[in-house]
mmCIF file of C-alpha atoms and ligand atoms in Angstrom:
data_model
loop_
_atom_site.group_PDB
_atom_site.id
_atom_site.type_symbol
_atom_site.label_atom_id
_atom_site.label_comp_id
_atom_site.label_asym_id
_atom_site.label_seq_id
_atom_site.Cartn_x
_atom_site.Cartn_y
_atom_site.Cartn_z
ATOM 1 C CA UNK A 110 -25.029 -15.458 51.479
ATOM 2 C CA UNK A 111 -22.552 -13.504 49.108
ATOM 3 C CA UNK A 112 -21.404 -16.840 47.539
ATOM 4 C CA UNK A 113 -25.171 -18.149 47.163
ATOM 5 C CA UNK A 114 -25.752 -14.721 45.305
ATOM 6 C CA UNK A 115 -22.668 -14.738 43.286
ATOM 7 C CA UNK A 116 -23.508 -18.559 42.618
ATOM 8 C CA UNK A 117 -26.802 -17.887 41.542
ATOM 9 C CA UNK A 118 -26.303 -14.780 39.468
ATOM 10 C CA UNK A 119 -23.342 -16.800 37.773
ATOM 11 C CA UNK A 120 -25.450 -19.567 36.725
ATOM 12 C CA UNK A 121 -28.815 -17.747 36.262
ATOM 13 C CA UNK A 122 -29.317 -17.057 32.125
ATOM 14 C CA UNK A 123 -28.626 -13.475 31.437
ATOM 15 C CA UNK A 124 -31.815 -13.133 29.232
ATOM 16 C CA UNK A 125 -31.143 -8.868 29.395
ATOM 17 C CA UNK A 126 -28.581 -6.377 29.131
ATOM 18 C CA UNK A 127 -26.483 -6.215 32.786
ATOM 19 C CA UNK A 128 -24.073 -3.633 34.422
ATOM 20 C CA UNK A 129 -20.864 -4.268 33.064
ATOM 21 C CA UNK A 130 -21.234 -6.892 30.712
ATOM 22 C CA UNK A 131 -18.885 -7.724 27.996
ATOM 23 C CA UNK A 132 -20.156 -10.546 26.233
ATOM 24 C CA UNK A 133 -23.822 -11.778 24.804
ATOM 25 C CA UNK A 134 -26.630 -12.377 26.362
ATOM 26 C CA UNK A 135 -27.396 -16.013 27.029
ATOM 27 C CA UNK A 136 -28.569 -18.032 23.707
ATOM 28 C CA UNK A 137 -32.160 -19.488 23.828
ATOM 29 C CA UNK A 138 -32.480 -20.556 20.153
ATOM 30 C CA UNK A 139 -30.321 -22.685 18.775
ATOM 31 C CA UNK A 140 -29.639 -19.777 16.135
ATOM 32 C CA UNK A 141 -28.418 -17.521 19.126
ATOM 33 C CA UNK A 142 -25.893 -20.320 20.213
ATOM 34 C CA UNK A 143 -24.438 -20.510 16.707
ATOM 35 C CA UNK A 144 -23.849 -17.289 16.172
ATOM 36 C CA UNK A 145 -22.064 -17.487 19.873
ATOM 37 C CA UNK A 146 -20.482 -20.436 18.546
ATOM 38 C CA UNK A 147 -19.918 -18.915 15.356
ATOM 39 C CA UNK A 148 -17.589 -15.570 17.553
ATOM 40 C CA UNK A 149 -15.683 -17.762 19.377
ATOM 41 C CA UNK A 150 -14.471 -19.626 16.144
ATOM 42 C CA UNK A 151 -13.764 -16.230 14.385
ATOM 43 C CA UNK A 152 -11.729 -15.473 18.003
ATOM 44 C CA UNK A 153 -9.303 -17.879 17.512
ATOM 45 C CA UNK A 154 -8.006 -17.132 14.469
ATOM 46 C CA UNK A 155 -8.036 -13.159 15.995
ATOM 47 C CA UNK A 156 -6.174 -14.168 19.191
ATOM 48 C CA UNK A 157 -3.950 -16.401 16.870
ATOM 49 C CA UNK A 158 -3.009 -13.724 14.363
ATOM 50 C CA UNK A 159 -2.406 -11.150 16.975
ATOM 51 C CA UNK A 160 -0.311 -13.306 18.360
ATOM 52 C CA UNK A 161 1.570 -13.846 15.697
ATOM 53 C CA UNK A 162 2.174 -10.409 14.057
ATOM 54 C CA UNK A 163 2.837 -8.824 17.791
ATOM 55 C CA UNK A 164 5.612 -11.627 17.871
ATOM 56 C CA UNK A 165 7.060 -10.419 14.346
ATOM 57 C CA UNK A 166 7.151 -6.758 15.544
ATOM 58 C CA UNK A 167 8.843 -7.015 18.552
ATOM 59 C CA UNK A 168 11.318 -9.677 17.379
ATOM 60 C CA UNK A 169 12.101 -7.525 14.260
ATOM 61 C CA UNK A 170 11.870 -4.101 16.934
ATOM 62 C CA UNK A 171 14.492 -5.891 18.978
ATOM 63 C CA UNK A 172 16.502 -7.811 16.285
ATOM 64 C CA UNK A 173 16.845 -4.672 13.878
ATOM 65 C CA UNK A 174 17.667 -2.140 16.533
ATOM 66 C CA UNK A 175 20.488 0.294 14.889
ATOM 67 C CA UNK A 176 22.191 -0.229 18.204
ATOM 68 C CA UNK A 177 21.949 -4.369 17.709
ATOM 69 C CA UNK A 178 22.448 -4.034 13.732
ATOM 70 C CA UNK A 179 24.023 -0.863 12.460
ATOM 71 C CA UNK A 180 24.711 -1.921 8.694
ATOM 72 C CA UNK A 181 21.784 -3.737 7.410
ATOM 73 C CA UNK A 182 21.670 -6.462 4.765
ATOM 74 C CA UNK A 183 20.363 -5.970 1.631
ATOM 75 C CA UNK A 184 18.134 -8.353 1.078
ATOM 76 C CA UNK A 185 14.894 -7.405 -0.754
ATOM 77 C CA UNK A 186 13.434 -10.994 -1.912
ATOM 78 C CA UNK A 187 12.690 -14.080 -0.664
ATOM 79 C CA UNK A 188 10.314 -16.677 -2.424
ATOM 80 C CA UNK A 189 9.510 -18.755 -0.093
ATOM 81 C CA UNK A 190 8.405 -16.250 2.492
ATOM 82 C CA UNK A 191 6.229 -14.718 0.154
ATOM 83 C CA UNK A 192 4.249 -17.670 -0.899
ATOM 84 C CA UNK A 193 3.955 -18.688 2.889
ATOM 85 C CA UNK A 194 3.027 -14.682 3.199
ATOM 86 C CA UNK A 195 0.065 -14.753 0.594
ATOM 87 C CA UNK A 196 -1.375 -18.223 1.189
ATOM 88 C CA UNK A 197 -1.845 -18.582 4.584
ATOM 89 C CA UNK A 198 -3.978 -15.037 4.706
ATOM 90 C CA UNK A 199 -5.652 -16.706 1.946
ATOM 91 C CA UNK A 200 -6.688 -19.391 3.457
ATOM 92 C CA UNK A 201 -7.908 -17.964 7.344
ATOM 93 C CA UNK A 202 -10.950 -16.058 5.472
ATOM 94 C CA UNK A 203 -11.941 -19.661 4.451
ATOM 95 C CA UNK A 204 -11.966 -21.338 7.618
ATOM 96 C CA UNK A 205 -14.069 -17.632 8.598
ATOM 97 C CA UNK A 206 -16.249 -17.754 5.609
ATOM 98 C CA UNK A 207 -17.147 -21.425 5.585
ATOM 99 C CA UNK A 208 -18.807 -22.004 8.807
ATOM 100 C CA UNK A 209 -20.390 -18.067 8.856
ATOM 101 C CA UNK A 210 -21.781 -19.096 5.053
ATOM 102 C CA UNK A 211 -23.685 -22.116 6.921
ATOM 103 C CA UNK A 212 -25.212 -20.277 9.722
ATOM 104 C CA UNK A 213 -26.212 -17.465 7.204
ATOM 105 C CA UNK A 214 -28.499 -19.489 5.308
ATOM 106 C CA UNK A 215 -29.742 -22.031 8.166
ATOM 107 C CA UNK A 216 -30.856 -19.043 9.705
ATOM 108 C CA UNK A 217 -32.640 -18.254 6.655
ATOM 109 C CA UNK A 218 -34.124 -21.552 6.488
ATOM 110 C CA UNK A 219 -37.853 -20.947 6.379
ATOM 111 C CA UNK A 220 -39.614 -23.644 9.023
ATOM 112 C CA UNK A 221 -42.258 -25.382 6.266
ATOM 113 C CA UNK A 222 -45.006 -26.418 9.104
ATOM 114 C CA UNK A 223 -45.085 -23.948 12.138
ATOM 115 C CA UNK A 224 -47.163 -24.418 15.099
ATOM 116 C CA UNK A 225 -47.958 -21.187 15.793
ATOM 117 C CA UNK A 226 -47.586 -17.891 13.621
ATOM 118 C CA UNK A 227 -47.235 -14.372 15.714
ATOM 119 C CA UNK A 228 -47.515 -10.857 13.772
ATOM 120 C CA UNK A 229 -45.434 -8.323 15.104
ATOM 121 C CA UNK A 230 -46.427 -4.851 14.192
ATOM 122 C CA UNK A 231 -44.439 -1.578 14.833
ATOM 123 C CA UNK A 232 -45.294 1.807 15.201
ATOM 124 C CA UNK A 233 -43.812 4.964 16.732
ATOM 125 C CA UNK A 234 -43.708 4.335 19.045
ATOM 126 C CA UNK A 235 -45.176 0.539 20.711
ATOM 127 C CA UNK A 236 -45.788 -2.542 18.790
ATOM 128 C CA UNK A 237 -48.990 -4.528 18.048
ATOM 129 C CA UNK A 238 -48.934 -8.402 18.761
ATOM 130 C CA UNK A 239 -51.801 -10.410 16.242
ATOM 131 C CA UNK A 240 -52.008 -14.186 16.878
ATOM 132 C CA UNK A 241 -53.682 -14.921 13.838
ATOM 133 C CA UNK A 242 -54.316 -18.659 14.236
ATOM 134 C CA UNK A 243 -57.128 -17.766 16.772
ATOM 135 C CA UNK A 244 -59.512 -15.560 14.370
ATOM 136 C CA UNK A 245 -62.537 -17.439 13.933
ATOM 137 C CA UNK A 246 -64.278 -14.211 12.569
ATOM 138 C CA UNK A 247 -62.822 -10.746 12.227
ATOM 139 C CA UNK A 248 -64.315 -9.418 15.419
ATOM 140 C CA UNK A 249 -63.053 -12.503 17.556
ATOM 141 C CA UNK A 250 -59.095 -12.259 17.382
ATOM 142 C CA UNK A 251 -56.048 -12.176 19.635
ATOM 143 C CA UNK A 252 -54.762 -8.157 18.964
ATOM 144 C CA UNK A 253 -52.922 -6.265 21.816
ATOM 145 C CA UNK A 254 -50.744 -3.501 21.975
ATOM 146 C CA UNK A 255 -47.536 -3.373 23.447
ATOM 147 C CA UNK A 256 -46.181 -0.683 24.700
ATOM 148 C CA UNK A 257 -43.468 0.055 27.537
ATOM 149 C CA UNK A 258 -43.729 1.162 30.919
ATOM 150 C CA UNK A 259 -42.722 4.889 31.345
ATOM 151 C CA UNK A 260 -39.053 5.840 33.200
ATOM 152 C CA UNK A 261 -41.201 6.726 36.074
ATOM 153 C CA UNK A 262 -43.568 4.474 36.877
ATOM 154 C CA UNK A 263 -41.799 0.888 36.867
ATOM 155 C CA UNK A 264 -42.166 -1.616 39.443
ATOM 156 C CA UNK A 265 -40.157 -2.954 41.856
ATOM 157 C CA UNK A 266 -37.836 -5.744 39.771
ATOM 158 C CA UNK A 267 -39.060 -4.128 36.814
ATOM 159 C CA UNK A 268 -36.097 -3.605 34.527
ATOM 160 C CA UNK A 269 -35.661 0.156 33.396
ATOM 161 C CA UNK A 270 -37.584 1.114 29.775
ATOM 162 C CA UNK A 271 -37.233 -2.853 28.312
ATOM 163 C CA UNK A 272 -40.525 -3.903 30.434
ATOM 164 C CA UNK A 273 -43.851 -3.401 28.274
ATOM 165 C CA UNK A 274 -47.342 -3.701 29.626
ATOM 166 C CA UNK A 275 -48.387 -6.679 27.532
ATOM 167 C CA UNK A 276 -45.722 -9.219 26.999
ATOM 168 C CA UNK A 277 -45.679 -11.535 23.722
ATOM 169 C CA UNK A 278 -46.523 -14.807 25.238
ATOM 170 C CA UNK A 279 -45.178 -17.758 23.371
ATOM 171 C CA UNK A 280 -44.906 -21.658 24.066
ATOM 172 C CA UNK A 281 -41.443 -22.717 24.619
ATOM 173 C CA UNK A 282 -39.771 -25.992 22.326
ATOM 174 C CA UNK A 283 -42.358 -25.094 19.855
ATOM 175 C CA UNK A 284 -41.335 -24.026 16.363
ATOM 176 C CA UNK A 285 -42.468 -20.244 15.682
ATOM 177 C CA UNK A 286 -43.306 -17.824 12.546
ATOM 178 C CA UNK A 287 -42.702 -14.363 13.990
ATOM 179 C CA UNK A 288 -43.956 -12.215 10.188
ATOM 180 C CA UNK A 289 -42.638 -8.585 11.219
ATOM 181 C CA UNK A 290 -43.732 -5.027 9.324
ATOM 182 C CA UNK A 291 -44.572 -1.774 10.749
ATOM 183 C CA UNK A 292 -47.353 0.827 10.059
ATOM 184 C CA UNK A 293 -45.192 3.744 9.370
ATOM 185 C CA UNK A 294 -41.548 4.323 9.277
ATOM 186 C CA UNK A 295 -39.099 1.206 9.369
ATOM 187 C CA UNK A 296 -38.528 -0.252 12.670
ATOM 188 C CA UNK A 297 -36.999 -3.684 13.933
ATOM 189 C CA UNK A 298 -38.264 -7.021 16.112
ATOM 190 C CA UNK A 299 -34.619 -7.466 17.941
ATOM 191 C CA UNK A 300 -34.577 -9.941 21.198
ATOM 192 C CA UNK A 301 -30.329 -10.965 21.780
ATOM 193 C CA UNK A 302 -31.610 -14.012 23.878
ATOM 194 C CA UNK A 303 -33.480 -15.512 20.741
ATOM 195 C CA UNK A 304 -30.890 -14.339 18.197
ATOM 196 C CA UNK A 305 -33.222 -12.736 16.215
ATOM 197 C CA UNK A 306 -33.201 -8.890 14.410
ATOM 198 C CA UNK A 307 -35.831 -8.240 12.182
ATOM 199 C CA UNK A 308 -36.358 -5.243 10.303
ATOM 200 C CA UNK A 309 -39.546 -4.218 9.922
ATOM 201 C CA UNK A 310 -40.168 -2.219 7.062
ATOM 202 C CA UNK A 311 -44.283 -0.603 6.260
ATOM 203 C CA UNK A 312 -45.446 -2.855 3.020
ATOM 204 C CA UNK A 313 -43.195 -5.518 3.395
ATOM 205 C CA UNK A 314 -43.861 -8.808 5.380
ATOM 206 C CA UNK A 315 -40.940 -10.177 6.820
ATOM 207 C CA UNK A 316 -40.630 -13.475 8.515
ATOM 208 C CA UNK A 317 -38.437 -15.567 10.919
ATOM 209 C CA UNK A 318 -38.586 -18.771 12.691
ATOM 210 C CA UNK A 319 -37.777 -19.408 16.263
ATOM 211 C CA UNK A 320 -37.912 -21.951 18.187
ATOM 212 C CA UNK A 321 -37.114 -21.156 21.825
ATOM 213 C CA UNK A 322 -35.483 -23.765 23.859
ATOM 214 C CA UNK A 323 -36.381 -22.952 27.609
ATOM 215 C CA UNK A 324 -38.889 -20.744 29.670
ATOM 216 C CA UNK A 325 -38.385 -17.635 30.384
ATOM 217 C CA UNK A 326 -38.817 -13.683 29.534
ATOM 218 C CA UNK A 327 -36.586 -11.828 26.842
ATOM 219 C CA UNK A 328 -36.014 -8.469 26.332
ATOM 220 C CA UNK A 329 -35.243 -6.841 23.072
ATOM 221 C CA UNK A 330 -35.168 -2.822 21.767
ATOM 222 C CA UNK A 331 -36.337 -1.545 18.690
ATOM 223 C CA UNK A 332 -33.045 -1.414 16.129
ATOM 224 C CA UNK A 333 -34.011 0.888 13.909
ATOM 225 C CA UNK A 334 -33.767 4.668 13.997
ATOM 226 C CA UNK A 335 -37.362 5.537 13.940
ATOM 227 C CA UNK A 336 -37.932 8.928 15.069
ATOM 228 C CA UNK A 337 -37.687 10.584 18.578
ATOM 229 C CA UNK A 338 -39.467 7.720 20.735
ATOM 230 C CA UNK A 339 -37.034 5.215 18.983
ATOM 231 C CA UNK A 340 -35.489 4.118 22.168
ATOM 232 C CA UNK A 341 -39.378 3.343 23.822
ATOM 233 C CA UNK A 342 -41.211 0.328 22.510
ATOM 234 C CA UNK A 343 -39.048 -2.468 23.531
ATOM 235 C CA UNK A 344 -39.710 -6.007 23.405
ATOM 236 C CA UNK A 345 -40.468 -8.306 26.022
ATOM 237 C CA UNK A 346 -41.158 -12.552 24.576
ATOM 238 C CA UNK A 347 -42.093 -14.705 27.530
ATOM 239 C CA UNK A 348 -41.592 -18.357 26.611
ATOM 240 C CA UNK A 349 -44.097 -20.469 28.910
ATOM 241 C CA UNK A 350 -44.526 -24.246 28.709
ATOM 242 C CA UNK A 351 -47.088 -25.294 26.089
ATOM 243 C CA UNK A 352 -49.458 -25.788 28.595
ATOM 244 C CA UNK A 353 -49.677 -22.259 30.718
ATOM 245 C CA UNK A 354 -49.601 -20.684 26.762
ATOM 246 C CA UNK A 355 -52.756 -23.019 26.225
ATOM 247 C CA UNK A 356 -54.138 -21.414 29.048
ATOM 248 C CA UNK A 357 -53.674 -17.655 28.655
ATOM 249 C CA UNK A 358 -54.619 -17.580 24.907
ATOM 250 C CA UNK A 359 -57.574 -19.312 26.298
ATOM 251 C CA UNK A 360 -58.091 -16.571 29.092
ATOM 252 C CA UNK A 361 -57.726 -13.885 26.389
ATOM 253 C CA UNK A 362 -59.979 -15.186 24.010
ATOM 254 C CA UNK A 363 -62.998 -15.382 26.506
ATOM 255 C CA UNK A 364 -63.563 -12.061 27.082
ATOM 256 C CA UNK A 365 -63.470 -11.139 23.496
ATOM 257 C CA UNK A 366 -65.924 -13.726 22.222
ATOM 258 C CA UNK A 367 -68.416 -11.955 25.304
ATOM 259 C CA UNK A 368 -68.247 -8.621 23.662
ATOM 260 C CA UNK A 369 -68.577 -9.827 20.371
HETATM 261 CU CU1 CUA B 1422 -39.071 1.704 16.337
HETATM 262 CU CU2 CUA B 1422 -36.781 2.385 16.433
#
């Protein structure tokens, strides 16, 4: 039963923060896996130069010991070490640069046709959610708030101040336009899972695109100091297939259009 558990927490996408952990959360946009891609690059070269200069100290800490050498040499120059020296440092922040330059500006890349466009609205403290391809009219469109569930009233399974009552439903393989601002004082769209941190800044639209690659339900915290509630209106994105989000904008529409 122990191994079963351990199996299936081991292979089960970590799509929150957990006890303990050390490393990201599990990508769900191809942006998320290239900026995991994009660490473990930049960790070779860190495990390769720490490598090397620990191996320098303690070879010139053992070598140079006034016990092992008591009259030093008096050598203060050497060309060749010094080109090799200046070069090669040179030449790491390329191989760094190079490949962070290209996932910079993909991620910037502004997706020219999306299917769907999501407006993400903060205020202190809870978020509004408009899904402005519905509106038909002014009176008929898809608004909600967002706001999280209080320390003391969360479900069982419900994970502690990141669950909100009303979820930002999206389709999953489908491209996305998240456009992010805020109502009064600057606050941020963050989700780890979908690689994405948005500032959202009152009188300023601000846009991504997503595109997220399997169902499931991400959680994300506002990332921007925002005044004493700042740590309470998390986000919550639950990817369903295209045809269960068909559905439930359907379902939320209905009642809406009865009022109206
Ligand atoms: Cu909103 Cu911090």
């Amino acid at each position: 039963m122990i191994v079963l558990e351990w199996l299936f927490l081991t292979i089960a996408p970590c799509d929150a923060a957990e006890p303990w952990q050390l490393g990201s959360q599990d990508a769900a946009t191809p942006m998320m896996q290239g900026i995991i891609d994009l660490h473990h690059d930049i960790f070779f070269f860190l495990i390769l130069i720490l490598v090397f200069v620990s191996w320098i100290l303690v070879r010139a800490l053992w070598h140079f010991h006034y016990k092992k050498n008591p009259i030093p040499q008096r050598i203060v120059h050497g060309t060749t070490i010094e080109i090799l020296r200046t070069i090669f440092p040179s030449i790491i922040p390329m191989f760094i640069a190079i490949p962070s330059f290209a996932l910079l500006y993909s991620m910037d890349e502004v997706v020219v046709d999306p299917a769907i466009t999501i407006k993400a609205i903060g205020h202190q403290w809870y978020r509004t959610y408009e899904y402005s391809d519905y509106n038909s009219s002014d009176e008929q469109s898809l608004t909600f708030d967002s706001y999280t569930i209080p320390e003391d009233d969360p479900e069982l399974g419900q994970s502690r101040l990141l669950e909100v009552d009303n979820r930002v439903v999206v389709p999953a393989k489908t491209h996305l336009r998240i456009i992010v601002t805020s109502a009064d004082v600057p606050h941020s769209w963050a989700v780890p899972s979908l690689g994405v941190k948005c500032d959202a800044v009152p009188g300023r639209l601000n846009q991504t695109s997503i595109s997220v690659q399997r169902e499931g339900v991400y959680y994300g915290q506002c990332s921007e100091i925002c005044g004493t509630n700042h740590a309470f209106m998390p986000i919550v994105v639950e990817a369903v297939s295209r045809k269960d989000y068909g559905s439930r904008v359907f379902n939320q529409l209905i009642p809406q259009t009865g009022e109206a």
